[in-house]
PDB file of C-alpha atoms in Angstrom:
ATOM      1  CA  MET Y 190      -0.058  -0.114  -0.028  1.00 46.00           C
ATOM      2  CA  VAL Y 191       2.857   2.255   0.880  1.00 40.00           C
ATOM      3  CA  GLU Y 192       4.700   1.437  -2.609  1.00 56.00           C
ATOM      4  CA  CYS Y 193       1.620   2.195  -4.347  1.00 57.00           C
ATOM      5  CA  LEU Y 194       0.919   5.555  -2.551  1.00 60.00           C
ATOM      6  CA  MET Y 195       4.709   6.506  -3.414  1.00 66.00           C
ATOM      7  CA  LEU Y 196       4.095   5.817  -7.134  1.00 77.00           C
ATOM      8  CA  PHE Y 197       1.118   7.969  -7.239  1.00 81.00           C
ATOM      9  CA  ARG Y 198       2.962  10.744  -5.539  1.00 85.00           C
ATOM     10  CA  GLN Y 199       5.951  10.206  -8.089  1.00 85.00           C
ATOM     11  CA  LEU Y 200       3.462  10.198 -10.898  1.00 84.00           C
ATOM     12  CA  GLU Y 201       1.924  13.355  -9.589  1.00 85.00           C
ATOM     13  CA  TYR Y 202       5.455  15.098  -9.370  1.00 85.00           C
ATOM     14  CA  PHE Y 203       6.331  14.157 -12.907  1.00 84.00           C
ATOM     15  CA  VAL Y 204       3.056  15.601 -14.278  1.00 83.00           C
ATOM     16  CA  ALA Y 205       3.185  18.606 -12.517  1.00 86.00           C
ATOM     17  CA  LEU Y 206       7.200  19.155 -13.801  1.00 86.00           C
ATOM     18  CA  ALA Y 207       5.827  18.402 -17.477  1.00 87.00           C
ATOM     19  CA  ARG Y 208       3.291  21.228 -17.159  1.00 86.00           C
ATOM     20  CA  GLU Y 209       4.686  23.455 -15.435  1.00 86.00           C
ATOM     21  CA  LYS Y 210       7.965  22.959 -17.161  1.00 87.00           C
ATOM     22  CA  HIS Y 211      10.000  24.177 -13.984  1.00 88.00           C
ATOM     23  CA  PHE Y 212      11.361  22.154 -11.240  1.00 88.00           C
ATOM     24  CA  ALA Y 213      10.758  25.118  -8.548  1.00 88.00           C
ATOM     25  CA  ARG Y 214       7.382  25.590 -10.107  1.00 90.00           C
ATOM     26  CA  ALA Y 215       6.359  22.184  -9.856  1.00 87.00           C
ATOM     27  CA  ALA Y 216       7.486  21.667  -6.373  1.00 89.00           C
ATOM     28  CA  ALA Y 217       5.195  24.539  -5.404  1.00 91.00           C
ATOM     29  CA  ALA Y 218       2.510  23.383  -7.208  1.00 88.00           C
ATOM     30  CA  CYS Y 219       2.911  19.926  -5.363  1.00 89.00           C
ATOM     31  CA  TYR Y 220       3.702  21.524  -2.162  1.00 88.00           C
ATOM     32  CA  VAL Y 221       7.006  19.926  -1.578  1.00 89.00           C
ATOM     33  CA  SER Y 222      10.564  21.024  -1.607  1.00 90.00           C
ATOM     34  CA  GLN Y 223      12.422  21.219  -4.993  1.00 87.00           C
ATOM     35  CA  PRO Y 224      14.965  18.592  -3.739  1.00 88.00           C
ATOM     36  CA  ALA Y 225      11.795  16.330  -2.354  1.00 89.00           C
ATOM     37  CA  LEU Y 226      10.357  16.283  -6.196  1.00 86.00           C
ATOM     38  CA  SER Y 227      13.646  16.067  -7.739  1.00 88.00           C
ATOM     39  CA  GLU Y 228      14.668  12.947  -6.066  1.00 88.00           C
ATOM     40  CA  ALA Y 229      11.097  11.275  -6.415  1.00 87.00           C
ATOM     41  CA  ILE Y 230      11.394  11.710 -10.243  1.00 88.00           C
ATOM     42  CA  ARG Y 231      14.628  10.315 -10.142  1.00 89.00           C
ATOM     43  CA  LYS Y 232      13.344   7.299  -8.414  1.00 88.00           C
ATOM     44  CA  LEU Y 233      10.525   7.083 -10.948  1.00 88.00           C
ATOM     45  CA  GLU Y 234      13.247   7.032 -13.822  1.00 86.00           C
ATOM     46  CA  ASN Y 235      15.464   4.158 -11.840  1.00 86.00           C
ATOM     47  CA  GLU Y 236      11.984   2.266 -11.384  1.00 86.00           C
ATOM     48  CA  LEU Y 237      10.931   2.486 -14.988  1.00 86.00           C
ATOM     49  CA  LYS Y 238      14.416   1.980 -16.012  1.00 87.00           C
ATOM     50  CA  VAL Y 239      14.302   4.936 -18.638  1.00 86.00           C
ATOM     51  CA  PRO Y 240      15.207   8.558 -18.623  1.00 88.00           C
ATOM     52  CA  LEU Y 241      12.107  10.684 -18.331  1.00 87.00           C
ATOM     53  CA  VAL Y 242      13.768  14.370 -17.974  1.00 86.00           C
ATOM     54  CA  ARG Y 243      16.312  16.242 -19.968  1.00 87.00           C
ATOM     55  CA  ARG Y 244      18.558  18.132 -17.348  1.00 82.00           C
ATOM     56  CA  GLY Y 245      21.034  20.868 -17.630  1.00 72.00           C
ATOM     57  CA  GLN Y 246      21.301  24.127 -15.607  1.00 70.00           C
ATOM     58  CA  SER Y 247      17.721  23.795 -15.196  1.00 76.00           C
ATOM     59  CA  PHE Y 248      14.715  21.964 -16.682  1.00 81.00           C
ATOM     60  CA  GLU Y 249      15.175  21.437 -20.661  1.00 80.00           C
ATOM     61  CA  GLY Y 250      12.472  19.278 -21.550  1.00 84.00           C
ATOM     62  CA  LEU Y 251      11.286  15.755 -21.469  1.00 86.00           C
ATOM     63  CA  THR Y 252      13.006  12.821 -23.025  1.00 87.00           C
ATOM     64  CA  PRO Y 253      10.947  10.828 -25.888  1.00 87.00           C
ATOM     65  CA  GLU Y 254      10.501   8.399 -23.215  1.00 85.00           C
ATOM     66  CA  GLY Y 255       9.192  11.105 -20.809  1.00 85.00           C
ATOM     67  CA  GLU Y 256       6.714  12.629 -23.790  1.00 85.00           C
ATOM     68  CA  ARG Y 257       5.403   9.195 -24.084  1.00 85.00           C
ATOM     69  CA  LEU Y 258       5.057   7.791 -20.251  1.00 86.00           C
ATOM     70  CA  VAL Y 259       3.567  11.323 -19.321  1.00 81.00           C
ATOM     71  CA  LEU Y 260       0.317  10.552 -20.959  1.00 83.00           C
ATOM     72  CA  TRP Y 261      -0.158   7.325 -19.255  1.00 82.00           C
ATOM     73  CA  ALA Y 262       1.045   9.115 -15.891  1.00 81.00           C
ATOM     74  CA  ARG Y 263      -1.828  11.372 -16.393  1.00 81.00           C
ATOM     75  CA  ARG Y 264      -4.454   9.014 -17.278  1.00 80.00           C
ATOM     76  CA  ILE Y 265      -3.384   6.890 -14.360  1.00 79.00           C
ATOM     77  CA  LEU Y 266      -3.764   9.867 -12.105  1.00 75.00           C
ATOM     78  CA  ALA Y 267      -7.287  10.673 -13.753  1.00 77.00           C
ATOM     79  CA  ASP Y 268      -8.443   7.069 -13.240  1.00 76.00           C
ATOM     80  CA  HIS Y 269      -7.424   7.009  -9.502  1.00 75.00           C
ATOM     81  CA  ASP Y 270      -9.056  10.076  -8.614  1.00 76.00           C
ATOM     82  CA  ALA Y 271     -12.205   8.889 -10.494  1.00 72.00           C
ATOM     83  CA  LEU Y 272     -11.961   5.679  -8.467  1.00 74.00           C
ATOM     84  CA  ILE Y 273     -11.878   7.594  -5.240  1.00 74.00           C
ATOM     85  CA  HIS Y 274     -14.909   9.997  -6.180  1.00 68.00           C
ATOM     86  CA  GLU Y 275     -16.827   6.831  -7.120  1.00 67.00           C
ATOM     87  CA  VAL Y 276     -16.241   5.010  -3.851  1.00 70.00           C
ATOM     88  CA  THR Y 277     -16.883   8.253  -2.013  1.00 69.00           C
ATOM     89  CA  ALA Y 278     -20.274   8.939  -3.814  1.00 64.00           C
ATOM     90  CA  LEU Y 279     -21.462   5.580  -3.111  1.00 57.00           C
ATOM     91  CA  GLN Y 280     -20.724   6.189   0.681  1.00 56.00           C
ATOM     92  CA  THR Y 281     -21.503  10.031   1.286  1.00 66.00           C
ATOM     93  CA  GLY Y 282     -22.640  11.526  -2.169  1.00 69.00           C
ATOM     94  CA  LEU Y 283     -20.924  13.368  -4.614  1.00 79.00           C
ATOM     95  CA  THR Y 284     -17.472  15.104  -3.321  1.00 82.00           C
ATOM     96  CA  GLY Y 285     -14.106  16.539  -4.845  1.00 84.00           C
ATOM     97  CA  GLU Y 286     -13.584  19.434  -7.374  1.00 90.00           C
ATOM     98  CA  LEU Y 287     -15.071  19.464 -11.053  1.00 93.00           C
ATOM     99  CA  ARG Y 288     -12.768  21.250 -13.358  1.00 94.00           C
ATOM    100  CA  LEU Y 289     -14.573  22.959 -16.196  1.00 96.00           C
ATOM    101  CA  GLY Y 290     -13.125  24.725 -19.065  1.00 96.00           C
ATOM    102  CA  VAL Y 291     -15.362  27.188 -20.756  1.00 95.00           C
ATOM    103  CA  ILE Y 292     -15.120  29.343 -23.965  1.00 92.00           C
ATOM    104  CA  PRO Y 293     -15.668  33.078 -23.300  1.00 85.00           C
ATOM    105  CA  ALA Y 294     -18.838  33.301 -25.249  1.00 85.00           C
ATOM    106  CA  ALA Y 295     -20.359  31.024 -22.420  1.00 89.00           C
ATOM    107  CA  SER Y 296     -18.894  32.696 -19.341  1.00 86.00           C
ATOM    108  CA  SER Y 297     -21.977  34.280 -18.374  1.00 84.00           C
ATOM    109  CA  THR Y 298     -24.266  31.142 -19.538  1.00 89.00           C
ATOM    110  CA  VAL Y 299     -22.713  28.714 -17.391  1.00 92.00           C
ATOM    111  CA  ALA Y 300     -23.979  29.884 -14.275  1.00 91.00           C
ATOM    112  CA  LEU Y 301     -27.258  28.626 -15.670  1.00 92.00           C
ATOM    113  CA  LEU Y 302     -25.571  25.153 -15.343  1.00 95.00           C
ATOM    114  CA  THR Y 303     -23.185  25.192 -12.571  1.00 95.00           C
ATOM    115  CA  ASP Y 304     -25.599  26.710  -9.949  1.00 95.00           C
ATOM    116  CA  PRO Y 305     -28.212  23.958 -10.051  1.00 95.00           C
ATOM    117  CA  PHE Y 306     -25.323  21.463 -10.480  1.00 95.00           C
ATOM    118  CA  CYS Y 307     -23.729  22.893  -6.949  1.00 94.00           C
ATOM    119  CA  ALA Y 308     -27.417  22.603  -5.691  1.00 93.00           C
ATOM    120  CA  GLU Y 309     -27.749  19.198  -6.385  1.00 91.00           C
ATOM    121  CA  HIS Y 310     -23.857  18.210  -5.142  1.00 90.00           C
ATOM    122  CA  PRO Y 311     -23.378  20.824  -2.142  1.00 90.00           C
ATOM    123  CA  LEU Y 312     -20.103  18.793  -1.297  1.00 87.00           C
ATOM    124  CA  VAL Y 313     -18.578  19.408  -4.741  1.00 91.00           C
ATOM    125  CA  ARG Y 314     -16.249  22.245  -5.500  1.00 91.00           C
ATOM    126  CA  VAL Y 315     -16.071  23.794  -8.912  1.00 95.00           C
ATOM    127  CA  GLN Y 316     -13.215  25.227 -10.594  1.00 95.00           C
ATOM    128  CA  LEU Y 317     -14.020  27.453 -13.828  1.00 93.00           C
ATOM    129  CA  GLU Y 318     -11.557  28.461 -16.040  1.00 91.00           C
ATOM    130  CA  SER Y 319     -13.355  30.955 -18.732  1.00 84.00           C
ATOM    131  CA  SER Y 320     -10.809  32.179 -21.096  1.00 78.00           C
ATOM    132  CA  GLN Y 321     -10.340  29.017 -23.053  1.00 81.00           C
ATOM    133  CA  ARG Y 322     -10.350  28.389 -26.746  1.00 88.00           C
ATOM    134  CA  SER Y 323     -12.597  25.533 -28.041  1.00 92.00           C
ATOM    135  CA  ALA Y 324      -9.477  23.485 -29.526  1.00 92.00           C
ATOM    136  CA  GLY Y 325      -7.475  24.685 -25.992  1.00 92.00           C
ATOM    137  CA  VAL Y 326     -10.591  23.098 -23.693  1.00 95.00           C
ATOM    138  CA  VAL Y 327     -10.426  19.741 -25.897  1.00 94.00           C
ATOM    139  CA  GLU Y 328      -6.808  19.058 -25.696  1.00 91.00           C
ATOM    140  CA  ARG Y 329      -6.922  19.896 -21.741  1.00 91.00           C
ATOM    141  CA  LEU Y 330      -9.638  17.172 -21.697  1.00 91.00           C
ATOM    142  CA  ARG Y 331      -7.410  14.793 -23.417  1.00 89.00           C
ATOM    143  CA  ARG Y 332      -4.442  15.499 -20.633  1.00 86.00           C
ATOM    144  CA  PHE Y 333      -6.720  15.002 -18.315  1.00 86.00           C
ATOM    145  CA  GLU Y 334      -6.174  18.591 -17.051  1.00 88.00           C
ATOM    146  CA  LEU Y 335     -10.131  19.209 -17.025  1.00 93.00           C
ATOM    147  CA  ASP Y 336     -13.574  17.183 -16.321  1.00 93.00           C
ATOM    148  CA  ALA Y 337     -15.474  18.778 -18.809  1.00 96.00           C
ATOM    149  CA  GLY Y 338     -15.659  21.703 -20.967  1.00 96.00           C
ATOM    150  CA  ILE Y 339     -18.146  24.216 -22.704  1.00 96.00           C
ATOM    151  CA  ILE Y 340     -16.978  25.078 -26.318  1.00 95.00           C
ATOM    152  CA  TYR Y 341     -18.237  25.439 -29.819  1.00 94.00           C
ATOM    153  CA  PRO Y 342     -17.998  21.961 -31.314  1.00 94.00           C
ATOM    154  CA  ASP Y 343     -18.353  22.951 -34.975  1.00 91.00           C
ATOM    155  CA  GLY Y 344     -15.019  22.539 -36.499  1.00 87.00           C
ATOM    156  CA  VAL Y 345     -13.152  20.994 -33.752  1.00 92.00           C
ATOM    157  CA  ASP Y 346     -11.982  17.622 -33.269  1.00 93.00           C
ATOM    158  CA  THR Y 347     -14.291  15.846 -30.704  1.00 94.00           C
ATOM    159  CA  ALA Y 348     -13.157  12.312 -31.266  1.00 92.00           C
ATOM    160  CA  GLY Y 349     -13.279  10.290 -28.186  1.00 91.00           C
ATOM    161  CA  LEU Y 350     -15.445  12.964 -26.385  1.00 94.00           C
ATOM    162  CA  THR Y 351     -19.212  12.916 -25.527  1.00 94.00           C
ATOM    163  CA  VAL Y 352     -20.817  16.146 -26.921  1.00 96.00           C
ATOM    164  CA  THR Y 353     -24.039  17.141 -25.316  1.00 96.00           C
ATOM    165  CA  PRO Y 354     -25.678  20.095 -27.081  1.00 95.00           C
ATOM    166  CA  LEU Y 355     -26.857  22.966 -24.580  1.00 95.00           C
ATOM    167  CA  TYR Y 356     -28.082  25.958 -26.813  1.00 93.00           C
ATOM    168  CA  GLU Y 357     -27.979  27.515 -30.032  1.00 92.00           C
ATOM    169  CA  GLU Y 358     -26.141  30.781 -29.792  1.00 91.00           C
ATOM    170  CA  ARG Y 359     -27.833  33.530 -32.184  1.00 91.00           C
ATOM    171  CA  GLN Y 360     -25.635  37.225 -32.919  1.00 92.00           C
ATOM    172  CA  VAL Y 361     -27.920  40.075 -32.401  1.00 93.00           C
ATOM    173  CA  LEU Y 362     -27.466  43.848 -32.980  1.00 94.00           C
ATOM    174  CA  ILE Y 363     -27.311  45.819 -29.657  1.00 93.00           C
ATOM    175  CA  ALA Y 364     -27.529  49.885 -30.206  1.00 93.00           C
ATOM    176  CA  SER Y 365     -29.035  52.969 -28.499  1.00 90.00           C
ATOM    177  CA  GLY Y 366     -32.548  53.593 -29.825  1.00 85.00           C
ATOM    178  CA  GLU Y 367     -31.485  57.029 -30.602  1.00 86.00           C
ATOM    179  CA  LEU Y 368     -28.394  55.383 -33.029  1.00 88.00           C
ATOM    180  CA  LEU Y 369     -31.215  53.503 -34.668  1.00 86.00           C
ATOM    181  CA  THR Y 370     -33.839  56.267 -34.952  1.00 84.00           C
ATOM    182  CA  SER Y 371     -32.851  56.789 -38.986  1.00 77.00           C
ATOM    183  CA  GLN Y 372     -32.545  53.158 -39.746  1.00 78.00           C
ATOM    184  CA  PRO Y 373     -34.798  51.235 -41.796  1.00 76.00           C
ATOM    185  CA  ASP Y 374     -37.007  48.713 -40.422  1.00 75.00           C
ATOM    186  CA  PRO Y 375     -36.235  45.759 -40.892  1.00 79.00           C
ATOM    187  CA  ILE Y 376     -32.475  46.999 -40.778  1.00 87.00           C
ATOM    188  CA  THR Y 377     -30.237  45.119 -43.122  1.00 89.00           C
ATOM    189  CA  TRP Y 378     -26.517  44.116 -42.953  1.00 91.00           C
ATOM    190  CA  THR Y 379     -25.602  46.494 -45.054  1.00 90.00           C
ATOM    191  CA  ASP Y 380     -27.487  49.064 -42.747  1.00 90.00           C
ATOM    192  CA  VAL Y 381     -25.627  47.610 -39.615  1.00 92.00           C
ATOM    193  CA  LEU Y 382     -22.061  47.803 -41.377  1.00 93.00           C
ATOM    194  CA  GLN Y 383     -22.878  51.834 -41.383  1.00 92.00           C
ATOM    195  CA  LEU Y 384     -23.069  52.132 -37.897  1.00 93.00           C
ATOM    196  CA  PRO Y 385     -20.046  52.848 -35.459  1.00 95.00           C
ATOM    197  CA  LEU Y 386     -19.099  49.448 -34.576  1.00 96.00           C
ATOM    198  CA  CYS Y 387     -17.450  47.865 -31.611  1.00 96.00           C
ATOM    199  CA  LEU Y 388     -16.970  44.109 -32.351  1.00 96.00           C
ATOM    200  CA  LEU Y 389     -14.478  41.184 -30.812  1.00 93.00           C
ATOM    201  CA  ASN Y 390     -11.054  41.134 -31.967  1.00 92.00           C
ATOM    202  CA  THR Y 391     -10.349  39.254 -35.335  1.00 90.00           C
ATOM    203  CA  GLY Y 392      -9.998  35.549 -34.618  1.00 83.00           C
ATOM    204  CA  MET Y 393     -12.280  35.372 -31.871  1.00 86.00           C
ATOM    205  CA  ARG Y 394     -14.776  32.502 -32.448  1.00 85.00           C
ATOM    206  CA  GLY Y 395     -17.966  34.864 -32.279  1.00 86.00           C
ATOM    207  CA  ARG Y 396     -16.141  37.267 -34.466  1.00 90.00           C
ATOM    208  CA  GLN Y 397     -15.146  34.496 -36.597  1.00 90.00           C
ATOM    209  CA  LEU Y 398     -18.634  33.325 -37.158  1.00 89.00           C
ATOM    210  CA  LEU Y 399     -20.029  37.063 -38.049  1.00 92.00           C
ATOM    211  CA  ASP Y 400     -16.815  37.514 -40.442  1.00 93.00           C
ATOM    212  CA  ASP Y 401     -17.417  34.008 -42.415  1.00 92.00           C
ATOM    213  CA  THR Y 402     -21.218  34.724 -42.590  1.00 90.00           C
ATOM    214  CA  LEU Y 403     -20.742  37.914 -43.731  1.00 92.00           C
ATOM    215  CA  ALA Y 404     -18.120  37.161 -46.370  1.00 92.00           C
ATOM    216  CA  GLY Y 405     -20.477  34.889 -48.198  1.00 89.00           C
ATOM    217  CA  GLN Y 406     -22.784  37.963 -48.689  1.00 89.00           C
ATOM    218  CA  GLY Y 407     -19.636  39.705 -49.990  1.00 92.00           C
ATOM    219  CA  LEU Y 408     -19.407  42.113 -46.844  1.00 92.00           C
ATOM    220  CA  THR Y 409     -16.651  42.772 -44.439  1.00 92.00           C
ATOM    221  CA  PRO Y 410     -17.131  44.652 -41.248  1.00 92.00           C
ATOM    222  CA  ALA Y 411     -14.875  47.430 -40.403  1.00 92.00           C
ATOM    223  CA  PRO Y 412     -15.146  48.132 -36.887  1.00 95.00           C
ATOM    224  CA  ARG Y 413     -13.803  51.277 -35.043  1.00 93.00           C
ATOM    225  CA  LEU Y 414     -13.066  49.561 -31.933  1.00 96.00           C
ATOM    226  CA  GLU Y 415     -12.137  45.871 -31.229  1.00 96.00           C
ATOM    227  CA  ALA Y 416     -12.074  44.102 -27.740  1.00 93.00           C
ATOM    228  CA  ASP Y 417     -11.363  40.890 -26.238  1.00 87.00           C
ATOM    229  CA  SER Y 418     -14.380  40.857 -24.153  1.00 86.00           C
ATOM    230  CA  VAL Y 419     -18.141  41.369 -24.407  1.00 88.00           C
ATOM    231  CA  VAL Y 420     -18.473  43.117 -21.384  1.00 87.00           C
ATOM    232  CA  SER Y 421     -16.531  46.180 -22.607  1.00 91.00           C
ATOM    233  CA  LEU Y 422     -18.671  45.753 -25.895  1.00 92.00           C
ATOM    234  CA  LEU Y 423     -21.570  46.213 -23.597  1.00 90.00           C
ATOM    235  CA  ALA Y 424     -19.817  48.990 -21.846  1.00 91.00           C
ATOM    236  CA  HIS Y 425     -19.396  51.156 -24.853  1.00 93.00           C
ATOM    237  CA  VAL Y 426     -22.885  50.351 -26.327  1.00 93.00           C
ATOM    238  CA  SER Y 427     -24.101  52.125 -22.857  1.00 91.00           C
ATOM    239  CA  THR Y 428     -22.500  55.240 -24.034  1.00 92.00           C
ATOM    240  CA  GLY Y 429     -25.385  55.514 -26.674  1.00 91.00           C
ATOM    241  CA  ARG Y 430     -22.470  56.133 -29.404  1.00 93.00           C
ATOM    242  CA  TRP Y 431     -21.777  52.851 -30.351  1.00 94.00           C
ATOM    243  CA  ALA Y 432     -23.193  49.474 -31.511  1.00 94.00           C
ATOM    244  CA  SER Y 433     -22.201  45.933 -31.402  1.00 95.00           C
ATOM    245  CA  ILE Y 434     -22.738  42.487 -32.405  1.00 94.00           C
ATOM    246  CA  VAL Y 435     -23.167  39.714 -29.352  1.00 92.00           C
ATOM    247  CA  GLY Y 436     -24.640  36.752 -28.799  1.00 89.00           C
ATOM    248  CA  GLN Y 437     -27.861  36.808 -27.467  1.00 88.00           C
ATOM    249  CA  THR Y 438     -27.501  34.497 -24.209  1.00 86.00           C
ATOM    250  CA  TRP Y 439     -25.183  37.020 -23.120  1.00 84.00           C
ATOM    251  CA  LEU Y 440     -28.163  39.534 -22.733  1.00 83.00           C
ATOM    252  CA  SER Y 441     -30.168  36.536 -20.517  1.00 76.00           C
ATOM    253  CA  THR Y 442     -27.672  37.079 -17.691  1.00 75.00           C
ATOM    254  CA  LEU Y 443     -26.013  40.766 -18.642  1.00 76.00           C
ATOM    255  CA  ARG Y 444     -29.381  43.055 -19.077  1.00 78.00           C
ATOM    256  CA  PRO Y 445     -28.602  45.430 -21.634  1.00 78.00           C
ATOM    257  CA  PRO Y 446     -27.910  48.770 -20.442  1.00 76.00           C
ATOM    258  CA  GLU Y 447     -31.011  51.016 -20.017  1.00 80.00           C
ATOM    259  CA  GLY Y 448     -32.133  52.546 -23.916  1.00 84.00           C
ATOM    260  CA  VAL Y 449     -30.289  49.917 -25.804  1.00 89.00           C
ATOM    261  CA  ARG Y 450     -32.274  48.094 -28.240  1.00 90.00           C
ATOM    262  CA  VAL Y 451     -31.879  44.256 -28.891  1.00 91.00           C
ATOM    263  CA  VAL Y 452     -32.688  43.779 -32.924  1.00 90.00           C
ATOM    264  CA  PRO Y 453     -32.725  40.331 -34.327  1.00 90.00           C
ATOM    265  CA  LEU Y 454     -30.495  39.821 -37.688  1.00 88.00           C
ATOM    266  CA  ASP Y 455     -31.498  37.723 -40.334  1.00 85.00           C
ATOM    267  CA  ASN Y 456     -30.830  37.198 -43.930  1.00 83.00           C
ATOM    268  CA  PRO Y 457     -28.514  35.514 -42.978  1.00 89.00           C
ATOM    269  CA  SER Y 458     -28.562  34.835 -39.299  1.00 89.00           C
ATOM    270  CA  VAL Y 459     -25.309  34.059 -37.409  1.00 90.00           C
ATOM    271  CA  THR Y 460     -25.743  31.207 -35.277  1.00 91.00           C
ATOM    272  CA  ALA Y 461     -23.668  28.474 -33.654  1.00 91.00           C
ATOM    273  CA  THR Y 462     -24.320  25.588 -31.042  1.00 94.00           C
ATOM    274  CA  VAL Y 463     -22.524  25.804 -27.835  1.00 95.00           C
ATOM    275  CA  ALA Y 464     -22.128  22.012 -26.191  1.00 96.00           C
ATOM    276  CA  LEU Y 465     -20.724  20.516 -23.183  1.00 96.00           C
ATOM    277  CA  VAL Y 466     -17.987  18.048 -23.802  1.00 97.00           C
ATOM    278  CA  THR Y 467     -16.771  15.317 -21.344  1.00 95.00           C
ATOM    279  CA  SER Y 468     -14.376  12.261 -21.815  1.00 90.00           C
ATOM    280  CA  ALA Y 469     -16.072   9.150 -23.567  1.00 88.00           C
ATOM    281  CA  ALA Y 470     -14.171   6.724 -21.687  1.00 81.00           C
ATOM    282  CA  GLU Y 471     -16.072   4.449 -19.411  1.00 77.00           C
ATOM    283  CA  PRO Y 472     -16.327   4.284 -16.322  1.00 71.00           C
ATOM    284  CA  GLY Y 473     -15.030   8.066 -16.543  1.00 75.00           C
ATOM    285  CA  SER Y 474     -15.452  10.726 -14.078  1.00 83.00           C
ATOM    286  CA  VAL Y 475     -18.527  10.487 -11.662  1.00 85.00           C
ATOM    287  CA  LEU Y 476     -18.395  14.211 -11.646  1.00 89.00           C
ATOM    288  CA  ALA Y 477     -18.405  14.860 -15.290  1.00 91.00           C
ATOM    289  CA  ARG Y 478     -21.289  12.186 -15.527  1.00 89.00           C
ATOM    290  CA  ALA Y 479     -23.345  14.313 -12.814  1.00 91.00           C
ATOM    291  CA  LEU Y 480     -22.581  17.108 -14.867  1.00 95.00           C
ATOM    292  CA  VAL Y 481     -24.079  15.878 -17.889  1.00 95.00           C
ATOM    293  CA  GLU Y 482     -27.201  14.764 -15.942  1.00 92.00           C
ATOM    294  CA  THR Y 483     -27.714  18.354 -14.782  1.00 95.00           C
ATOM    295  CA  ALA Y 484     -27.293  19.616 -18.175  1.00 95.00           C
ATOM    296  CA  LEU Y 485     -29.956  17.208 -19.676  1.00 93.00           C
ATOM    297  CA  GLN Y 486     -32.531  18.439 -17.031  1.00 92.00           C
ATOM    298  CA  VAL Y 487     -32.212  22.073 -16.639  1.00 88.00           C
ATOM    299  CA  PRO Y 488     -32.505  24.693 -19.707  1.00 86.00           C
ATOM    300  CA  VAL Y 489     -29.222  26.228 -20.481  1.00 82.00           C
ATOM    301  CA  GLY Y 490     -29.015  29.413 -22.737  1.00 68.00           C
TER     302      GLY Y 490
END
């Protein structure tokens, strides 16, 4: 039993070093001294009879053997945590920490999922990371660094994952009523592009959806201001001098500023599916399974 615990500790240190790429930071993350971490990894190398780490004056990376074996180490640790959570759930209910990666577009609507989940499982802690891109969330799921993610699944390789659609995000125009007074009804995309626009940065998924849709109409937005935050866009719109295009789901939790109108955009509409993704491996994480159950029971978005 003691040897088994020591092995798990060695694997934990090894995975931390692969993640942090620095001995001191890895030791701090594991709450041990740097010499203790280094010695544990050397013992692991001796037991496996292969070098795992390239050492110089400092950490220089993993060896080819280390790159292969760190994948197994992550899986073993994830399965060990899943086993502990499963056994505990049978005895006292769900406990532990659920690590959830969320794309910025869902950082407001995620509360519609996590709130009922936490209410149903009061002993579970949730760690939210809401500045992730969809591909990054998927990659971290495969490295067992996250238990679940909320992403745009379109255009992302979701092989080996369970995809649970949550809602359809629709882009809408928001602007002060005064700014729209002289605009036709219904407003066209050509009319929209004449407004003083503030939009998400080029390359962000919400902006990419907009650019791709308009490109099909031979149109290109030319915003006067770009930002990496929808909250920043809403703040500018609230001045009455700016218009923006945001996902309608943002407005279900962050109310439009006073005097701002929300105008649906059609011909064509700009939409995208937002989904919950979890590992499809069995038996998998009991916490992730519980989150999927909540997603199937409550409306999100």
